Amino acid sequence: MPKIDWKSLGFGFSDVNCHIRYTWKDGKWSKPKFVKKPFISMHIGASCLHYGQECFEGMKAFRQKNGKVVIFRPEENAKRMFRTAERCVMPPVPVEMFVEAAEKVVKANIEFVPPYGTGGSLYIRPLLIGTGPQIGVAPAHEYTFIMMVMPVGAYYKGGLKPVRACILDHWDRAAPHGMGDVKVGGNYAASLFAHEKAKHDGWPVELYLDAKTHKYVEEFSTSNFLAITKNGTYVTPDSCSVLPSVTNMSLKQVAADLGWKVECRKVRYEEIKDFAEVAACGTAVVVTPVWEITRGDEVIRISDPKKPGKGLQKLFDTVQGIQYGRIKDIHGWCHEVK
Ligand SMILES: Cc1ncc(COP(=O)(O)O)c(C=O)c1O
């Protein structure tokens, strides 16, 4: 076993045994290679460097209560990367190849999956980039698909902690019918400036409204928006410029299983003040309760700053319970690494 202080792990890169790598050339994907060193040598004209032919994913493997190691819904990340690749004119990674790569790379680094009870997980970061040289604007002729892994710690060491969020009207994340619904690096470059400004001014997360009218809620820079109404309905925005989150998809299902009404619809900014609970959701933390949202001079108080609402706590406990094998996986979301 590697010498790791599992309890104090954060969310960051760390060295493991290897990553897995495939190349696409002459119309087909190569066999996988395990590569020990976390470096890549590529042509200085590679299309990922010049024209942003780059996309990635994020998912997790968990060591469950009974000792099994599972990956949470890798097929959904595979399908999302497939759609992203098509949008950027890159050769899509077949879903079976993606899932197989995830199994292989987790298996090759199995001792880095944090022990059950530490709250940690093995973060899996798939990456697809154009590595062939391309100086005129056009898709490359060669691509590299990499899947890397790293152990990460529990985000909430002492239970869910509500945060404050802000809306910065001066910057938008994604245009309607642009690239907001796919996972390309450019979307994060587009939000980094506002993100750093928000952080500097004391808000850990920033919420984006729709770029065209600034009337409707879209999502946070790295997570979807969800709300629970006073009569217990799960509400999440429907927009063509929001990334379809695997966590949100799972939470919607959990909410429906609990007998809650689920609405995926346009959410007006003015509605925020009437919600009982609001949260950001994504792979990294499942849900982050948001207790207050600031937009210019307007401050909307939503819920208790000290503790999460009951609805969010229930959703969080259920998804984590499934991931760690404490709750029956009735939908078959946990993909076992044998
Ligand atoms: C912009 C954005 N929205 C939402 C999410 C949450 O998606 P998921 O639940 O698949 O991690 C992420 C993280 O991947 C993200 O970067």
GROMACS .gro file of C-alpha atoms and ligand atoms in nm:
model
  354
    1MET     CA    1   0.000   0.000   0.000
    2PRO     CA    2   0.130   0.352  -0.075
    3LYS     CA    3   0.206   0.569   0.228
    4ILE     CA    4  -0.074   0.821   0.210
    5ASP     CA    5  -0.239   1.014   0.489
    6TRP     CA    6  -0.589   0.939   0.355
    7LYS     CA    7  -0.766   1.165   0.604
    8SER     CA    8  -0.580   1.478   0.498
    9LEU     CA    9  -0.602   1.429   0.121
   10GLY     CA   10  -0.739   1.728  -0.070
   11PHE     CA   11  -0.840   1.765  -0.435
   12GLY     CA   12  -0.525   1.783  -0.643
   13PHE     CA   13  -0.280   1.600  -0.863
   14SER     CA   14  -0.062   1.331  -0.711
   15ASP     CA   15   0.162   1.067  -0.861
   16VAL     CA   16   0.027   0.713  -0.899
   17ASN     CA   17   0.153   0.400  -1.079
   18CYS     CA   18   0.052   0.496  -1.433
   19HIS     CA   19  -0.208   0.641  -1.669
   20ILE     CA   20  -0.357   0.474  -1.975
   21ARG     CA   21  -0.309   0.612  -2.325
   22TYR     CA   22  -0.448   0.545  -2.674
   23THR     CA   23  -0.375   0.720  -3.004
   24TRP     CA   24  -0.602   0.770  -3.303
   25LYS     CA   25  -0.433   0.760  -3.641
   26ASP     CA   26  -0.539   0.654  -3.992
   27GLY     CA   27  -0.900   0.628  -3.881
   28LYS     CA   28  -0.858   0.396  -3.586
   29TRP     CA   29  -0.775   0.377  -3.218
   30SER     CA   30  -0.456   0.201  -3.106
   31LYS     CA   31  -0.432  -0.063  -2.835
   32PRO     CA   32  -0.394   0.083  -2.483
   33LYS     CA   33  -0.055   0.160  -2.330
   34PHE     CA   34   0.018   0.208  -1.961
   35VAL     CA   35   0.250   0.505  -1.919
   36LYS     CA   36   0.437   0.558  -1.592
   37LYS     CA   37   0.552   0.920  -1.622
   38PRO     CA   38   0.283   1.191  -1.618
   39PHE     CA   39   0.424   1.374  -1.920
   40ILE     CA   40   0.343   1.393  -2.289
   41SER     CA   41   0.568   1.488  -2.577
   42MET     CA   42   0.378   1.637  -2.868
   43HIS     CA   43   0.416   1.836  -3.187
   44ILE     CA   44   0.426   2.213  -3.131
   45GLY     CA   45   0.163   2.247  -3.402
   46ALA     CA   46  -0.085   2.015  -3.222
   47SER     CA   47  -0.445   2.129  -3.275
   48CYS     CA   48  -0.520   2.118  -2.900
   49LEU     CA   49  -0.262   2.392  -2.846
   50HIS     CA   50  -0.378   2.620  -3.126
   51TYR     CA   51  -0.746   2.561  -3.188
   52GLY     CA   52  -0.866   2.413  -2.862
   53GLN     CA   53  -0.940   2.061  -2.985
   54GLU     CA   54  -0.955   1.942  -2.626
   55CYS     CA   55  -1.216   1.792  -2.401
   56PHE     CA   56  -1.220   1.610  -2.071
   57GLU     CA   57  -1.435   1.433  -1.816
   58GLY     CA   58  -1.440   1.378  -1.442
   59MET     CA   59  -1.571   1.078  -1.248
   60LYS     CA   60  -1.487   0.876  -0.939
   61ALA     CA   61  -1.413   0.524  -0.813
   62PHE     CA   62  -1.507   0.431  -0.457
   63ARG     CA   63  -1.399   0.156  -0.219
   64GLN     CA   64  -1.724   0.027  -0.078
   65LYS     CA   65  -1.818  -0.102   0.264
   66ASN     CA   66  -1.779  -0.466   0.148
   67GLY     CA   67  -1.435  -0.399  -0.005
   68LYS     CA   68  -1.547  -0.387  -0.370
   69VAL     CA   69  -1.415  -0.104  -0.587
   70VAL     CA   70  -1.676   0.058  -0.810
   71ILE     CA   71  -1.682   0.339  -1.065
   72PHE     CA   72  -1.991   0.561  -1.050
   73ARG     CA   73  -2.185   0.566  -1.380
   74PRO     CA   74  -1.885   0.565  -1.620
   75GLU     CA   75  -2.116   0.502  -1.918
   76GLU     CA   76  -2.274   0.845  -1.864
   77ASN     CA   77  -1.936   1.019  -1.874
   78ALA     CA   78  -1.849   0.812  -2.180
   79LYS     CA   79  -2.165   0.927  -2.358
   80ARG     CA   80  -2.101   1.289  -2.263
   81MET     CA   81  -1.743   1.273  -2.392
   82PHE     CA   82  -1.874   1.112  -2.712
   83ARG     CA   83  -2.107   1.410  -2.767
   84THR     CA   84  -1.833   1.659  -2.680
   85ALA     CA   85  -1.589   1.495  -2.924
   86GLU     CA   86  -1.847   1.510  -3.204
   87ARG     CA   87  -1.908   1.880  -3.130
   88CYS     CA   88  -1.532   1.953  -3.161
   89VAL     CA   89  -1.486   1.731  -3.469
   90MET     CA   90  -1.266   1.486  -3.282
   91PRO     CA   91  -1.294   1.107  -3.321
   92PRO     CA   92  -1.533   0.999  -3.044
   93VAL     CA   93  -1.407   0.736  -2.804
   94PRO     CA   94  -1.649   0.441  -2.825
   95VAL     CA   95  -1.843   0.399  -2.498
   96GLU     CA   96  -1.713   0.041  -2.447
   97MET     CA   97  -1.351   0.153  -2.499
   98PHE     CA   98  -1.398   0.439  -2.251
   99VAL     CA   99  -1.546   0.211  -1.983
  100GLU     CA  100  -1.276  -0.050  -2.044
  101ALA     CA  101  -1.006   0.218  -2.012
  102ALA     CA  102  -1.157   0.325  -1.679
  103GLU     CA  103  -1.159  -0.033  -1.550
  104LYS     CA  104  -0.801  -0.092  -1.663
  105VAL     CA  105  -0.656   0.228  -1.520
  106VAL     CA  106  -0.835   0.188  -1.185
  107LYS     CA  107  -0.716  -0.173  -1.164
  108ALA     CA  108  -0.357  -0.069  -1.241
  109ASN     CA  109  -0.376   0.183  -0.954
  110ILE     CA  110  -0.602  -0.009  -0.720
  111GLU     CA  111  -0.392   0.059  -0.410
  112PHE     CA  112  -0.458   0.432  -0.457
  113VAL     CA  113  -0.835   0.393  -0.408
  114PRO     CA  114  -0.879   0.532  -0.055
  115PRO     CA  115  -0.997   0.286   0.211
  116TYR     CA  116  -1.366   0.276   0.303
  117GLY     CA  117  -1.443   0.511   0.589
  118THR     CA  118  -1.192   0.783   0.499
  119GLY     CA  119  -1.448   0.959   0.278
  120GLY     CA  120  -1.197   0.965  -0.008
  121SER     CA  121  -1.223   0.837  -0.363
  122LEU     CA  122  -1.011   0.787  -0.674
  123TYR     CA  123  -1.075   1.076  -0.911
  124ILE     CA  124  -1.063   0.971  -1.278
  125ARG     CA  125  -0.982   1.235  -1.537
  126PRO     CA  126  -1.024   1.131  -1.904
  127LEU     CA  127  -0.872   1.366  -2.160
  128LEU     CA  128  -0.906   1.374  -2.540
  129ILE     CA  129  -0.679   1.606  -2.739
  130GLY     CA  130  -0.584   1.676  -3.099
  131THR     CA  131  -0.213   1.595  -3.113
  132GLY     CA  132  -0.158   1.607  -3.488
  133PRO     CA  133  -0.007   1.931  -3.628
  134GLN     CA  134  -0.265   2.165  -3.782
  135ILE     CA  135  -0.176   2.518  -3.876
  136GLY     CA  136  -0.473   2.605  -4.099
  137VAL     CA  137  -0.799   2.599  -3.900
  138ALA     CA  138  -0.923   2.241  -3.944
  139PRO     CA  139  -0.952   1.924  -3.738
  140ALA     CA  140  -0.624   1.739  -3.672
  141HIS     CA  141  -0.536   1.403  -3.826
  142GLU     CA  142  -0.408   1.253  -3.500
  143TYR     CA  143  -0.553   1.239  -3.147
  144THR     CA  144  -0.456   1.114  -2.801
  145PHE     CA  145  -0.694   0.977  -2.539
  146ILE     CA  146  -0.562   0.961  -2.186
  147MET     CA  147  -0.719   0.851  -1.861
  148MET     CA  148  -0.537   0.955  -1.544
  149VAL     CA  149  -0.630   0.890  -1.182
  150MET     CA  150  -0.549   1.041  -0.843
  151PRO     CA  151  -0.672   0.979  -0.489
  152VAL     CA  152  -0.876   1.266  -0.348
  153GLY     CA  153  -1.010   1.333  -0.002
  154ALA     CA  154  -1.359   1.395   0.133
  155TYR     CA  155  -1.460   1.747   0.044
  156TYR     CA  156  -1.668   1.789   0.359
  157LYS     CA  157  -1.465   1.671   0.653
  158GLY     CA  158  -1.726   1.762   0.916
  159GLY     CA  159  -2.054   1.738   0.720
  160LEU     CA  160  -2.210   1.954   0.446
  161LYS     CA  161  -2.113   2.320   0.475
  162PRO     CA  162  -2.334   2.585   0.315
  163VAL     CA  163  -2.156   2.852   0.108
  164ARG     CA  164  -2.234   3.199  -0.031
  165ALA     CA  165  -2.254   3.251  -0.407
  166CYS     CA  166  -2.252   3.559  -0.629
  167ILE     CA  167  -2.376   3.652  -0.976
  168LEU     CA  168  -2.129   3.865  -1.172
  169ASP     CA  169  -2.334   4.017  -1.455
  170HIS     CA  170  -2.027   4.145  -1.632
  171TRP     CA  171  -1.916   3.799  -1.750
  172ASP     CA  172  -2.096   3.513  -1.922
  173ARG     CA  173  -1.990   3.149  -1.933
  174ALA     CA  174  -2.155   3.011  -2.246
  175ALA     CA  175  -2.365   3.148  -2.531
  176PRO     CA  176  -2.694   2.989  -2.637
  177HIS     CA  177  -2.611   2.714  -2.888
  178GLY     CA  178  -2.240   2.761  -2.813
  179MET     CA  179  -2.035   2.502  -2.624
  180GLY     CA  180  -2.187   2.523  -2.274
  181ASP     CA  181  -2.352   2.182  -2.300
  182VAL     CA  182  -2.024   2.000  -2.370
  183LYS     CA  183  -1.712   1.963  -2.158
  184VAL     CA  184  -1.438   2.153  -2.338
  185GLY     CA  185  -1.146   2.327  -2.167
  186GLY     CA  186  -1.243   2.658  -2.329
  187ASN     CA  187  -1.554   2.683  -2.110
  188TYR     CA  188  -1.333   2.684  -1.804
  189ALA     CA  189  -1.093   2.937  -1.955
  190ALA     CA  190  -1.401   3.153  -2.018
  191SER     CA  191  -1.502   3.142  -1.651
  192LEU     CA  192  -1.159   3.156  -1.482
  193PHE     CA  193  -1.139   3.535  -1.466
  194ALA     CA  194  -1.481   3.574  -1.302
  195HIS     CA  195  -1.410   3.276  -1.078
  196GLU     CA  196  -1.087   3.428  -0.948
  197LYS     CA  197  -1.260   3.764  -0.898
  198ALA     CA  198  -1.546   3.601  -0.706
  199LYS     CA  199  -1.300   3.411  -0.488
  200HIS     CA  200  -1.093   3.721  -0.424
  201ASP     CA  201  -1.406   3.911  -0.317
  202GLY     CA  202  -1.513   3.632  -0.079
  203TRP     CA  203  -1.753   3.409  -0.276
  204PRO     CA  204  -1.640   3.049  -0.327
  205VAL     CA  205  -1.878   2.993  -0.618
  206GLU     CA  206  -2.033   3.208  -0.890
  207LEU     CA  207  -2.366   3.152  -1.057
  208TYR     CA  208  -2.428   3.233  -1.423
  209LEU     CA  209  -2.749   3.360  -1.576
  210ASP     CA  210  -2.835   3.296  -1.942
  211ALA     CA  211  -2.597   3.497  -2.161
  212LYS     CA  212  -2.867   3.640  -2.389
  213THR     CA  213  -3.113   3.796  -2.143
  214HIS     CA  214  -2.963   3.757  -1.793
  215LYS     CA  215  -3.313   3.663  -1.678
  216TYR     CA  216  -3.280   3.289  -1.625
  217VAL     CA  217  -3.059   3.084  -1.397
  218GLU     CA  218  -2.809   2.856  -1.577
  219GLU     CA  219  -2.539   2.696  -1.363
  220PHE     CA  220  -2.230   2.752  -1.150
  221SER     CA  221  -1.882   2.752  -1.310
  222THR     CA  222  -1.817   2.385  -1.230
  223SER     CA  223  -2.155   2.252  -1.116
  224ASN     CA  224  -2.527   2.251  -1.195
  225PHE     CA  225  -2.791   2.452  -1.008
  226LEU     CA  226  -3.067   2.276  -0.819
  227ALA     CA  227  -3.333   2.404  -0.584
  228ILE     CA  228  -3.598   2.255  -0.358
  229THR     CA  229  -3.922   2.452  -0.333
  230LYS     CA  230  -4.112   2.509  -0.010
  231ASN     CA  231  -4.349   2.229  -0.105
  232GLY     CA  232  -4.067   1.987  -0.177
  233THR     CA  233  -4.032   1.998  -0.556
  234TYR     CA  234  -3.685   1.942  -0.706
  235VAL     CA  235  -3.620   2.218  -0.965
  236THR     CA  236  -3.327   2.242  -1.204
  237PRO     CA  237  -3.279   2.469  -1.509
  238ASP     CA  238  -3.346   2.347  -1.861
  239SER     CA  239  -3.106   2.524  -2.097
  240CYS     CA  240  -2.907   2.442  -2.410
  241SER     CA  241  -2.597   2.604  -2.260
  242VAL     CA  242  -2.578   2.406  -1.935
  243LEU     CA  243  -2.357   2.096  -1.900
  244PRO     CA  244  -2.575   1.788  -1.843
  245SER     CA  245  -2.438   1.681  -1.505
  246VAL     CA  246  -2.423   1.311  -1.420
  247THR     CA  247  -2.472   1.404  -1.052
  248ASN     CA  248  -2.781   1.611  -1.130
  249MET     CA  249  -2.920   1.324  -1.339
  250SER     CA  250  -2.867   1.090  -1.041
  251LEU     CA  251  -3.013   1.336  -0.788
  252LYS     CA  252  -3.324   1.384  -1.003
  253GLN     CA  253  -3.371   1.007  -1.003
  254VAL     CA  254  -3.315   0.987  -0.626
  255ALA     CA  255  -3.567   1.271  -0.574
  256ALA     CA  256  -3.822   1.089  -0.791
  257ASP     CA  257  -3.754   0.763  -0.599
  258LEU     CA  258  -3.826   0.954  -0.277
  259GLY     CA  259  -4.161   1.052  -0.424
  260TRP     CA  260  -4.069   1.419  -0.485
  261LYS     CA  261  -4.192   1.607  -0.790
  262VAL     CA  262  -3.904   1.685  -1.029
  263GLU     CA  263  -3.911   1.984  -1.265
  264CYS     CA  264  -3.650   2.052  -1.532
  265ARG     CA  265  -3.760   2.390  -1.667
  266LYS     CA  266  -3.659   2.753  -1.716
  267VAL     CA  267  -3.584   2.908  -1.376
  268ARG     CA  268  -3.630   3.287  -1.347
  269TYR     CA  269  -3.378   3.478  -1.136
  270GLU     CA  270  -3.668   3.626  -0.934
  271GLU     CA  271  -3.770   3.276  -0.821
  272ILE     CA  272  -3.450   3.225  -0.620
  273LYS     CA  273  -3.583   3.415  -0.317
  274ASP     CA  274  -3.879   3.174  -0.292
  275PHE     CA  275  -3.679   2.850  -0.286
  276ALA     CA  276  -3.639   2.666   0.044
  277GLU     CA  277  -3.298   2.521  -0.047
  278VAL     CA  278  -3.046   2.584  -0.325
  279ALA     CA  279  -2.733   2.388  -0.412
  280ALA     CA  280  -2.453   2.341  -0.661
  281CYS     CA  281  -2.410   1.978  -0.767
  282GLY     CA  282  -2.131   1.785  -0.935
  283THR     CA  283  -1.894   1.488  -0.912
  284ALA     CA  284  -1.643   1.662  -0.685
  285VAL     CA  285  -1.878   1.715  -0.390
  286VAL     CA  286  -2.223   1.576  -0.487
  287VAL     CA  287  -2.404   1.882  -0.339
  288THR     CA  288  -2.287   2.213  -0.197
  289PRO     CA  289  -2.571   2.395  -0.019
  290VAL     CA  290  -2.589   2.765  -0.110
  291TRP     CA  291  -2.737   2.976   0.171
  292GLU     CA  292  -2.708   3.322   0.014
  293ILE     CA  293  -2.674   3.470  -0.336
  294THR     CA  294  -2.548   3.823  -0.402
  295ARG     CA  295  -2.605   4.014  -0.728
  296GLY     CA  296  -2.474   4.370  -0.720
  297ASP     CA  297  -2.650   4.540  -0.426
  298GLU     CA  298  -2.911   4.268  -0.391
  299VAL     CA  299  -2.851   3.994  -0.135
  300ILE     CA  300  -3.089   3.696  -0.136
  301ARG     CA  301  -3.094   3.498   0.185
  302ILE     CA  302  -3.215   3.144   0.115
  303SER     CA  303  -3.146   2.922   0.412
  304ASP     CA  304  -2.952   2.865   0.734
  305PRO     CA  305  -2.582   2.951   0.688
  306LYS     CA  306  -2.477   2.702   0.955
  307LYS     CA  307  -2.644   2.381   0.841
  308PRO     CA  308  -2.784   2.226   0.524
  309GLY     CA  309  -3.158   2.187   0.476
  310LYS     CA  310  -3.317   1.845   0.525
  311GLY     CA  311  -3.385   1.791   0.156
  312LEU     CA  312  -3.024   1.843   0.044
  313GLN     CA  313  -2.893   1.634   0.331
  314LYS     CA  314  -3.123   1.347   0.226
  315LEU     CA  315  -3.012   1.370  -0.138
  316PHE     CA  316  -2.644   1.381  -0.038
  317ASP     CA  317  -2.673   1.089   0.203
  318THR     CA  318  -2.855   0.879  -0.055
  319VAL     CA  319  -2.608   0.933  -0.340
  320GLN     CA  320  -2.304   0.884  -0.114
  321GLY     CA  321  -2.475   0.582   0.042
  322ILE     CA  322  -2.508   0.424  -0.303
  323GLN     CA  323  -2.150   0.515  -0.399
  324TYR     CA  324  -2.002   0.364  -0.082
  325GLY     CA  325  -2.232   0.059  -0.089
  326ARG     CA  326  -2.434   0.146   0.222
  327ILE     CA  327  -2.759   0.182   0.026
  328LYS     CA  328  -2.890  -0.066  -0.231
  329ASP     CA  329  -2.793   0.037  -0.585
  330ILE     CA  330  -3.137  -0.021  -0.739
  331HIS     CA  331  -3.051   0.147  -1.071
  332GLY     CA  332  -2.719  -0.033  -1.128
  333TRP     CA  333  -2.510   0.287  -1.114
  334CYS     CA  334  -2.202   0.131  -0.956
  335HIS     CA  335  -1.975  -0.037  -1.210
  336GLU     CA  336  -1.759  -0.292  -1.032
  337VAL     CA  337  -1.387  -0.315  -1.108
  338LYS     CA  338  -1.314  -0.686  -1.086
  339LIG     C1  339  -1.979   2.338  -1.591
  339LIG     C2  340  -2.011   2.216  -1.512
  339LIG     N1  341  -2.140   2.191  -1.482
  339LIG     C3  342  -2.175   2.082  -1.412
  339LIG     C4  343  -2.080   1.991  -1.368
  339LIG     C5  344  -2.122   1.869  -1.291
  339LIG     O1  345  -2.121   1.758  -1.374
  339LIG     P1  346  -2.100   1.612  -1.312
  339LIG     O2  347  -2.211   1.592  -1.216
  339LIG     O3  348  -2.111   1.521  -1.430
  339LIG     O4  349  -1.969   1.613  -1.247
  339LIG     C6  350  -1.946   2.013  -1.398
  339LIG     C7  351  -1.844   1.916  -1.356
  339LIG     O5  352  -1.812   1.830  -1.432
  339LIG     C8  353  -1.910   2.128  -1.470
  339LIG     O6  354  -1.783   2.153  -1.498
   0.00000   0.00000   0.00000
